[in-house]
XYZ file of C-alpha atoms in Angstrom:
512
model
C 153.522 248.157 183.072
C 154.412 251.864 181.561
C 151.354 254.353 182.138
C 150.687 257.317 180.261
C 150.364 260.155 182.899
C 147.549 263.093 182.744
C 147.235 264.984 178.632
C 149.561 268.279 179.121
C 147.997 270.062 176.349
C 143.898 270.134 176.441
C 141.658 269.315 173.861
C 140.766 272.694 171.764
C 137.262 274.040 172.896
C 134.561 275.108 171.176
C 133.615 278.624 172.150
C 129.750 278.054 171.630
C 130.272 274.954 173.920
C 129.891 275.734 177.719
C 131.210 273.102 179.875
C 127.227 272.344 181.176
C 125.844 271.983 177.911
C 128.680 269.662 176.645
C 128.240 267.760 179.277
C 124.679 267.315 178.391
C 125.628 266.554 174.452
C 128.066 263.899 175.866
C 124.854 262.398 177.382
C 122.542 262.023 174.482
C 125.152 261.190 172.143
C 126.285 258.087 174.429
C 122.431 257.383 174.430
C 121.958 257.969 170.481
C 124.935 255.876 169.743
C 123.829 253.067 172.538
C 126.961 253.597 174.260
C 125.884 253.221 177.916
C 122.393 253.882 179.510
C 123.581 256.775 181.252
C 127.327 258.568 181.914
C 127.994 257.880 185.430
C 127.259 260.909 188.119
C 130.853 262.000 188.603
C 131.907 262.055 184.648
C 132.920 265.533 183.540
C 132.645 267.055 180.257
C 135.925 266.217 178.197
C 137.619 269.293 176.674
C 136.216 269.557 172.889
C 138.726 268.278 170.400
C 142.045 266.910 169.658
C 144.950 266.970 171.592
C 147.619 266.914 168.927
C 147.895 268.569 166.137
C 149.525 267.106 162.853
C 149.609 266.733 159.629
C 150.057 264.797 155.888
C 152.437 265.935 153.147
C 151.723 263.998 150.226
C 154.362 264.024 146.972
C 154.287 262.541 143.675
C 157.059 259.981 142.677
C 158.285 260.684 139.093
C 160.614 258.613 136.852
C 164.154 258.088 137.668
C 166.038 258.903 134.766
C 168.643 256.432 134.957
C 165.941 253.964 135.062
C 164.386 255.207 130.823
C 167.322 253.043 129.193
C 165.806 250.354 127.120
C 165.033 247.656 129.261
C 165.671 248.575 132.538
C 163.252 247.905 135.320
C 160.617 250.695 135.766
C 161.960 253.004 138.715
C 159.862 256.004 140.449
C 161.239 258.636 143.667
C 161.684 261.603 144.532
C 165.005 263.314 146.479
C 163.618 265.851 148.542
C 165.216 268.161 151.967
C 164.062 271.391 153.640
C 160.729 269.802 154.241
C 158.640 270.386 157.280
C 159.384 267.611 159.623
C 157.677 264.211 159.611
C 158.364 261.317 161.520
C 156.177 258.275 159.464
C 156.240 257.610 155.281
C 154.342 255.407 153.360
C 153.556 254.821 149.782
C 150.246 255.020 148.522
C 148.829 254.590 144.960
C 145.186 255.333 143.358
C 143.647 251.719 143.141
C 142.801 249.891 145.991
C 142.570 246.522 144.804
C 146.539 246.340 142.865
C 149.030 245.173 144.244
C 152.471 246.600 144.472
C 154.667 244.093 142.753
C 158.193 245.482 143.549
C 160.212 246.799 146.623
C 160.024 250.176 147.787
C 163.001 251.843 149.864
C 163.835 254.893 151.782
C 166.508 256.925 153.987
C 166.041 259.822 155.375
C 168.257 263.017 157.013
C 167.342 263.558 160.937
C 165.772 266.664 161.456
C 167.897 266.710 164.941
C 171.542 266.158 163.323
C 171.544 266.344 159.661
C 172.826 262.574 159.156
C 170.658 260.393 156.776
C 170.089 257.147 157.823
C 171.131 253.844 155.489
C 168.528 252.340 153.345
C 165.403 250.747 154.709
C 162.617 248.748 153.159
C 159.037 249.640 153.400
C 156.810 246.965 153.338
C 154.706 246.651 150.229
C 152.448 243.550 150.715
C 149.855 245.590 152.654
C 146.978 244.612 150.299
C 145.864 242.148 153.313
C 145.191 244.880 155.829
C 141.950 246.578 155.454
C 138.137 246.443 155.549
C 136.242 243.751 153.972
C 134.944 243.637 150.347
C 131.595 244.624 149.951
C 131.101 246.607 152.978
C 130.308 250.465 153.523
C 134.203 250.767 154.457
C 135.495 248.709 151.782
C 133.990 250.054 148.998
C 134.777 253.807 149.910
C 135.354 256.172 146.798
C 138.621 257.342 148.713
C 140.499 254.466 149.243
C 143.802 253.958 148.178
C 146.588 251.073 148.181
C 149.580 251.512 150.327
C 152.203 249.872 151.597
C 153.022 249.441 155.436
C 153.419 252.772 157.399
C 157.486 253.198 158.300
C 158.473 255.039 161.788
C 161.510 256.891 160.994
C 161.677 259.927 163.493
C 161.946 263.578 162.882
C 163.225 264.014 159.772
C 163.372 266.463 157.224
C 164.547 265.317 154.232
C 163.627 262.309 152.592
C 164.773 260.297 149.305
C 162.579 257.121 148.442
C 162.870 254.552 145.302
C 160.344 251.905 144.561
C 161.164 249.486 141.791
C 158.855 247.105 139.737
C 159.914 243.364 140.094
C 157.583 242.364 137.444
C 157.789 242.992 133.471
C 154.711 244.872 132.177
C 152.026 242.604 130.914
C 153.066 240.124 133.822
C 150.398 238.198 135.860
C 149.219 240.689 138.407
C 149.145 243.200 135.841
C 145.192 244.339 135.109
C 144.513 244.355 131.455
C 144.265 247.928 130.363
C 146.363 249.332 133.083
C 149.188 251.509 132.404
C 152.147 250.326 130.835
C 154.053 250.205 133.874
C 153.684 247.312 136.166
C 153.710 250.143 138.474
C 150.682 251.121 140.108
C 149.269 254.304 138.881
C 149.028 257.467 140.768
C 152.712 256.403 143.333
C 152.745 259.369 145.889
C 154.992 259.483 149.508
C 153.078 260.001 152.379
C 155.079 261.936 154.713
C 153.002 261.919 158.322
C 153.845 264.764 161.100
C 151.639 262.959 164.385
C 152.082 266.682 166.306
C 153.504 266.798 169.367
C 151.319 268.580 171.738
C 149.841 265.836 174.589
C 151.356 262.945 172.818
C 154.973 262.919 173.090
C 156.509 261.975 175.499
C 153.113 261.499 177.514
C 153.973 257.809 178.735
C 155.658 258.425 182.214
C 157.134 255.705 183.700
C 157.532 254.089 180.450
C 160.650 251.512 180.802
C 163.282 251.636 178.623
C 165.199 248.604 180.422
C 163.961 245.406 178.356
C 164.425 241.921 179.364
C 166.390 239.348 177.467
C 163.873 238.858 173.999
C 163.721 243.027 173.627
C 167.694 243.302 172.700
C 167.170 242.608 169.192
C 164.061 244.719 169.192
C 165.841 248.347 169.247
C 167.437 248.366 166.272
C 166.232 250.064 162.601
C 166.296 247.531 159.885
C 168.878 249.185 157.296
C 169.586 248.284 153.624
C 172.311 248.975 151.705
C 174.009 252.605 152.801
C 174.593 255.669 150.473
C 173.370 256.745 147.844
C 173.022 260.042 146.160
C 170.805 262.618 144.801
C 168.342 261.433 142.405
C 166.769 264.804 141.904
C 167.160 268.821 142.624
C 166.528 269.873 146.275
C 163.033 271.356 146.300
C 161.654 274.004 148.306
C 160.458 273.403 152.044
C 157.107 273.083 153.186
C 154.297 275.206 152.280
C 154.599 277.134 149.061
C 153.934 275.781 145.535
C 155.565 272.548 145.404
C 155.750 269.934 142.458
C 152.959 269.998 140.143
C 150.120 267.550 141.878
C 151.687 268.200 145.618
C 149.401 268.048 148.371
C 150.837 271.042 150.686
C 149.902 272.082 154.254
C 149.719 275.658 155.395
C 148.635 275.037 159.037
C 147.457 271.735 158.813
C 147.100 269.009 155.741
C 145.580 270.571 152.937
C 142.899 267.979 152.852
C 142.084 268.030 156.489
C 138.132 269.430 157.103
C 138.205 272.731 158.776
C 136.796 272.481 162.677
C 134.038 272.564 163.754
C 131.486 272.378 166.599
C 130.730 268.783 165.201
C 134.439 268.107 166.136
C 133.648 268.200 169.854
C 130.241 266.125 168.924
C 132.882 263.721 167.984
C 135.749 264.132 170.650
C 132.504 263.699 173.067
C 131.334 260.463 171.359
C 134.283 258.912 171.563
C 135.054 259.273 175.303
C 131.964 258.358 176.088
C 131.985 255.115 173.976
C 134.241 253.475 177.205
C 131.570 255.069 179.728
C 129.909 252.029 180.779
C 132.925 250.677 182.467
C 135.545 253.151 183.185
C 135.044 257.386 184.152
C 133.909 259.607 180.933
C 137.056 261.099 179.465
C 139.354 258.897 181.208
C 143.122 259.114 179.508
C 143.318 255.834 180.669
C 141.114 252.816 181.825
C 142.464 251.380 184.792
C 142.981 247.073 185.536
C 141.201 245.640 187.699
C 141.711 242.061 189.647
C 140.075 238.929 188.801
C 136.877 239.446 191.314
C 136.337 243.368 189.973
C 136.821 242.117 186.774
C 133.792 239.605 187.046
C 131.595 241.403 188.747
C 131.458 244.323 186.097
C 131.278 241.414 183.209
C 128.114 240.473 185.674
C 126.791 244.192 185.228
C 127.492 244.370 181.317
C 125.258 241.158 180.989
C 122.440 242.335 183.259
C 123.003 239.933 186.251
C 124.882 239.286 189.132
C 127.501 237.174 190.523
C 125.431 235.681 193.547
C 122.724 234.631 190.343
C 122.565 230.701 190.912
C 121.918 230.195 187.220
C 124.526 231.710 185.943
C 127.808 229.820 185.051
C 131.472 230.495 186.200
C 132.841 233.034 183.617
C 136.227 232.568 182.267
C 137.548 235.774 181.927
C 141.330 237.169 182.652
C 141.600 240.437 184.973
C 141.046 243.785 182.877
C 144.433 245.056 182.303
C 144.877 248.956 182.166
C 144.055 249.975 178.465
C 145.308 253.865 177.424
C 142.387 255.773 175.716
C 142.227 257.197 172.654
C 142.357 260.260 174.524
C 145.234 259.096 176.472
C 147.381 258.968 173.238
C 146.126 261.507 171.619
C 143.711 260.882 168.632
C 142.441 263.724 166.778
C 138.485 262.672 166.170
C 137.656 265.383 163.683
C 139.923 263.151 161.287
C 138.218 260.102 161.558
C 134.625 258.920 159.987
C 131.789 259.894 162.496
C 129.623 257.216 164.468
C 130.885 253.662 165.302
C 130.033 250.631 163.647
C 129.945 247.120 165.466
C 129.873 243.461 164.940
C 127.817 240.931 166.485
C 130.378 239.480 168.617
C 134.107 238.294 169.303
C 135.009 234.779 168.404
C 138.589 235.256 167.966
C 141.872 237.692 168.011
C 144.032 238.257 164.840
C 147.740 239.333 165.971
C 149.331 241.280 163.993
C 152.359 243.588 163.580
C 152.356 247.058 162.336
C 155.563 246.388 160.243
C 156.497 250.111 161.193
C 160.144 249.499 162.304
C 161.423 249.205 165.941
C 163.688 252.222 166.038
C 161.068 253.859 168.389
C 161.335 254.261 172.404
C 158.179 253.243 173.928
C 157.949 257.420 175.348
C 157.250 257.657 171.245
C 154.476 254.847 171.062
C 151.473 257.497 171.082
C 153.306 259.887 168.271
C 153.495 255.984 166.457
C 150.241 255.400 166.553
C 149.086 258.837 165.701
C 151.142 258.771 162.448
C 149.493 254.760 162.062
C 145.903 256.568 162.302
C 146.257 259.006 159.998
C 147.880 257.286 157.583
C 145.300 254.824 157.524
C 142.427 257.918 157.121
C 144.129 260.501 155.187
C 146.257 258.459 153.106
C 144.921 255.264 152.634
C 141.160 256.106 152.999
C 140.040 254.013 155.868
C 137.142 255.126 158.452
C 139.624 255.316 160.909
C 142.841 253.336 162.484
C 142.110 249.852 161.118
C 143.425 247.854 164.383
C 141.050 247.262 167.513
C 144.078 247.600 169.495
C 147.575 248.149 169.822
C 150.284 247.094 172.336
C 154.390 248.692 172.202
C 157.126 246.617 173.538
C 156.606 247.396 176.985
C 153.761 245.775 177.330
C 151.716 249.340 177.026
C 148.187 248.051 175.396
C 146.153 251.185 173.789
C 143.304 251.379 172.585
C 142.598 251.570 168.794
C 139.501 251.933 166.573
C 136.936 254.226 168.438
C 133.175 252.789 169.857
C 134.624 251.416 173.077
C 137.072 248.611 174.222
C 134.618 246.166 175.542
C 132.255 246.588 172.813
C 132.521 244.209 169.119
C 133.786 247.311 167.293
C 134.102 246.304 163.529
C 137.878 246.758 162.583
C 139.626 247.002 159.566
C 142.081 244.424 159.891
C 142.312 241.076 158.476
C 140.800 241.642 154.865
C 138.068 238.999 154.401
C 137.792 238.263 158.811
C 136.861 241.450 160.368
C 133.365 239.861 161.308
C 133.256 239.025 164.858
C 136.502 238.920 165.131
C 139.414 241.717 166.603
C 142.771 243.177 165.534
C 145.597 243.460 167.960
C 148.782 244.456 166.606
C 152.147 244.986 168.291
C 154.105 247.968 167.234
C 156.756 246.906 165.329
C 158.116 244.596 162.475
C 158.857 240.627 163.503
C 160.134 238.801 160.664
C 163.847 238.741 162.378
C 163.439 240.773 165.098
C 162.196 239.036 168.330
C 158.897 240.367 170.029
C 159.571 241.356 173.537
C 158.443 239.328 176.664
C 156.447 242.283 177.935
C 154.442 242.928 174.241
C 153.907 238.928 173.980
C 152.745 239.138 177.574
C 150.154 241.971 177.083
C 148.659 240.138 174.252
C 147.895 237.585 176.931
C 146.580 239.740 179.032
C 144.866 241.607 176.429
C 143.295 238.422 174.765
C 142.154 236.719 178.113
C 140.087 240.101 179.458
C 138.246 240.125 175.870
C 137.794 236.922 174.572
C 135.960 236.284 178.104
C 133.942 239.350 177.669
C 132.369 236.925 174.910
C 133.212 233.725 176.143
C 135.995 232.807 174.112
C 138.102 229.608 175.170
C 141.989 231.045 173.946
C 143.135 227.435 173.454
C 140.267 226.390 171.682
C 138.684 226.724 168.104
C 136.287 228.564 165.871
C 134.454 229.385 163.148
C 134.182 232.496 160.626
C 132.782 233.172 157.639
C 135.609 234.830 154.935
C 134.383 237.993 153.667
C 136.970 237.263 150.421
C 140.317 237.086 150.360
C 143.384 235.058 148.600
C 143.049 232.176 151.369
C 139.713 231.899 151.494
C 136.919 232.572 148.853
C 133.980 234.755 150.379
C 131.287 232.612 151.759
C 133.418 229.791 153.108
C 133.508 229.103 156.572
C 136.717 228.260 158.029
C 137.978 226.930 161.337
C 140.529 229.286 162.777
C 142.006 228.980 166.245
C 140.678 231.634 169.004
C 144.024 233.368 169.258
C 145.456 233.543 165.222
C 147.758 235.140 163.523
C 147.258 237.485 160.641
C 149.045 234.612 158.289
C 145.664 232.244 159.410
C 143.059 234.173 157.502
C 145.295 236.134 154.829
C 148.342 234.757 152.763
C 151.024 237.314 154.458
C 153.631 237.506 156.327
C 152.130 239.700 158.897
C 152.378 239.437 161.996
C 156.134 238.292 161.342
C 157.431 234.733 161.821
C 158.856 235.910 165.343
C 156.095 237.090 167.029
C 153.714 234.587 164.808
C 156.434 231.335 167.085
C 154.560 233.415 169.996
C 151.100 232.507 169.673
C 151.070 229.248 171.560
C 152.334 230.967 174.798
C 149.993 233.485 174.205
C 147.294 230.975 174.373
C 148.385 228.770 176.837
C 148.724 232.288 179.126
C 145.773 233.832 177.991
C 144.014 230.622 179.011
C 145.552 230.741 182.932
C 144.600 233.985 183.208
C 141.056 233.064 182.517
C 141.177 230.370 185.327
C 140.949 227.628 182.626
């Protein structure tokens, strides 16, 4: 398995933050919070923070004009070059709840060479991802629609075209929205996930893949060429296009720091403290016997206890921290919120491409998490975790890996349930052996933590959805994928053919 060696940069401190007294505000936040009873003796006060920097240019598609001849399909983009570099784009659009009926496309000119790349597709069905209806999360004033986040490397230029496939005033068209059967409000997000103690952070990370990872490497392309559909605009920073979201240091939008951004940096390291060192980059496996004795700590017993039964729980595999990879907490929501329990695993992919080396799987998931909270609106990175094609497995949404952190998703199942998705896009691209075996791996350690069978079955209550109306309960298996709980193609029909093995292994590696 690939590990992610020791952060070269170091999280910004706060100058009124002594490394004594953060220490001791690591302490009563992991009490406040209910993280652990106490950080252990040895854990050290992580440096305040983020460790990468980054940030979100966000610019407004406008009408192509080929596209205003009478009758035509409605057509919005933007040509732009000279832009600060970026490495992730998405769409996003004002209301949360449309759909985007149509196919959206980019290419994009490396910042490294000058070449653009051919045509790819972004994925637009991403209505399914995200936190249930009715909750605190779910019913945020912020949040946005957007299609799936594209990896596309450093890049700076960019020329994008999403087309409606629908006529206006067809079905999936709200009554008094605009004429369009676009959605209103169509903006690129163009993502910059820094590049100080991210990249390139994963030593030992192997590039050699076995047999199902050949057909992983390659970017999805569409139809090549393609020219200007607008005047080159100016680079970044400056005035922009009218409406233009523009960075000077940093996003526009991003909060300014504070000492409340090492509160946070704090919090989160300390949400893993009950079973791994306090600010650990990553949290280390552990064999089958270590592995059930600390399950036998979390639950207040031992093993040598005669009334308690033989757990059935795989060995903890190493998990990277959200330290390890780099997340910047000041951009995320504060606190953690929880479920009750874990009852079953959604796979999923992150439809983001596979032109990425598994050396760039932190700068992916950085651009994943903050698209998801500066774009799209979302507490923080919707997925509980995340594994790349070598088999790396990191940890997403803050509040601790063994804990029944409330993701954001499977719309409508987030409710005891948890979010795994593997980095990439699977409709015709094979997963590799190493991601499918993580899952596994992944799936047995958790699942046991809650004693979760991964051949067997369960039930959950939908929270609303186009499957499932809210209320019902429905019997999913243990291990599903995305396509179970949400009509979508997600997690890919590749990696979705996976799933049995990935029960049927999970389920050794418990000791069923």
């Amino acid at each position: 398995m690939s590990k992610i060696g020791p952060m070269r940069g170091s999280l910004p401190s706060c100058p009124d933050v002594s490394p004594l007294t953060a220490r001791s505000l690591g302490v009563a936040l992991a009490a406040l919070v209910a993280l652990a009873p106490a950080l252990p003796a040895t854990a050290a006060a992580a440096p305040a923070g983020s460790a990468a920097s980054g940030g979100t240019r966000s610019l407004p598609l406008v009408p192509l004009a080929r596209q205003r001849a009478l009758g035509a399909a409605p057509e919005q983009g933007l040509y732009r070059t000279g832009l600060a570099r970026f490495a992730l784009v998405g769409v996003v659009w004002d209301d949360p709840g449309r759909e985007l009926h149509g196919r959206a496309h980019v290419r994009t000119r490396s910042a490294a060479t000058g070449e653009w790349s051919g045509w790819q597709d972004i994925e637009t069905h991403h209505a399914e991802h995200g936190a249930d209806p009715g909750t605190a999360e779910g019913s945020a004033r912020r949040l946005r629609g957007g299609t799936a986040p594209l990896w596309v490397g450093e890049s700076d230029g960019v020329e994008v075209r999403v087309r409606a496939q629908e006529p206006a005033g067809a079905p999936g068209t709200r009554a008094g929205a605009a004429r369009s059967p676009l959605p209103a409000g169509l903006r690129l997000e163009l993502v910059d996930p820094g590049r100080d103690g991210g990249d390139g952070a994963a030593t030992g990370a192997s590039e050699t893949e076995d047999a199902e990872v050949g057909e992983v490497a390659g970017a999805g392309t569409g139809a090549g060429g393609g020219g200007k559909t607008g005047d080159d605009a100016g680079a970044g920073g400056g005035t922009g296009d009218a409406g233009e979201r523009l960075p000077a240091s940093g996003p526009a939008d991003d909060p300014p720091r504070t000492a409340l951004d090492t509160e946070a940096a704090i919090a989160a390291s300390g949400a893993n403290a009950d079973i791994t060192a306090f600010g650990a980059t990553e949290i280390p496996e552990l064999d089958r016997e270590a592995t059930e004795r600390e399950l036998a700590r979390l639950q207040g017993t031992t093993l040598d206890d005669p009334t308690r039964a033989k757990p059935y729980i795989g060995p903890r595999p190493a998990i990277v921290t959200r330290r390890g990879w780099g997340a910047d907490e000041s951009l995320r929501e504060r606190g953690f919120v929880y479920t009750k329990t874990v009852k079953a695993a959604f796979v999923h992919h992150t439809a983001s491409g596979n032109a990425y080396t598994c050396a760039q799987a932190p700068s992916v998931i950085r651009s994943i998490y903050r698209y998801h909270v500066k774009s799209m609106g979302w507490r923080d990175i919707g997925y509980n975790f995340l594994v790349d094609k070598c088999g790396t497995i990191y940890e997403g949404r803050a509040g601790g890996v063994a804990k029944a952190v409330l993701g954001a998703h499977t719309l409508g199942f987030n409710t005891n349930s948890t979010g795994i998705a593997v980095i990439g896009t699977y409709g015709s691209s094979r997963p590799s052996g190493s991601a499918v075996t993580a899952v596994a791996r992944l799936t047995a350690w958790k699942l046991g933590l809650h004693g979760a069978n991964p051949l067997g079955k369960t039930y959950l209550t939908s929270g609303g959805g186009n499957l499932y109306p809210k209320g019902k309960n429905v019997r999913l298996n243990v291990i599903s994928g995305h396509r179970d709980g949400f009509a979508t193609e997600c997690p890919g029909k590749l990696l979705y053919a996976k799933l049995g093995a990935a029960r049927s292994s999970a389920a050794t590696y418990q000791g069923r």
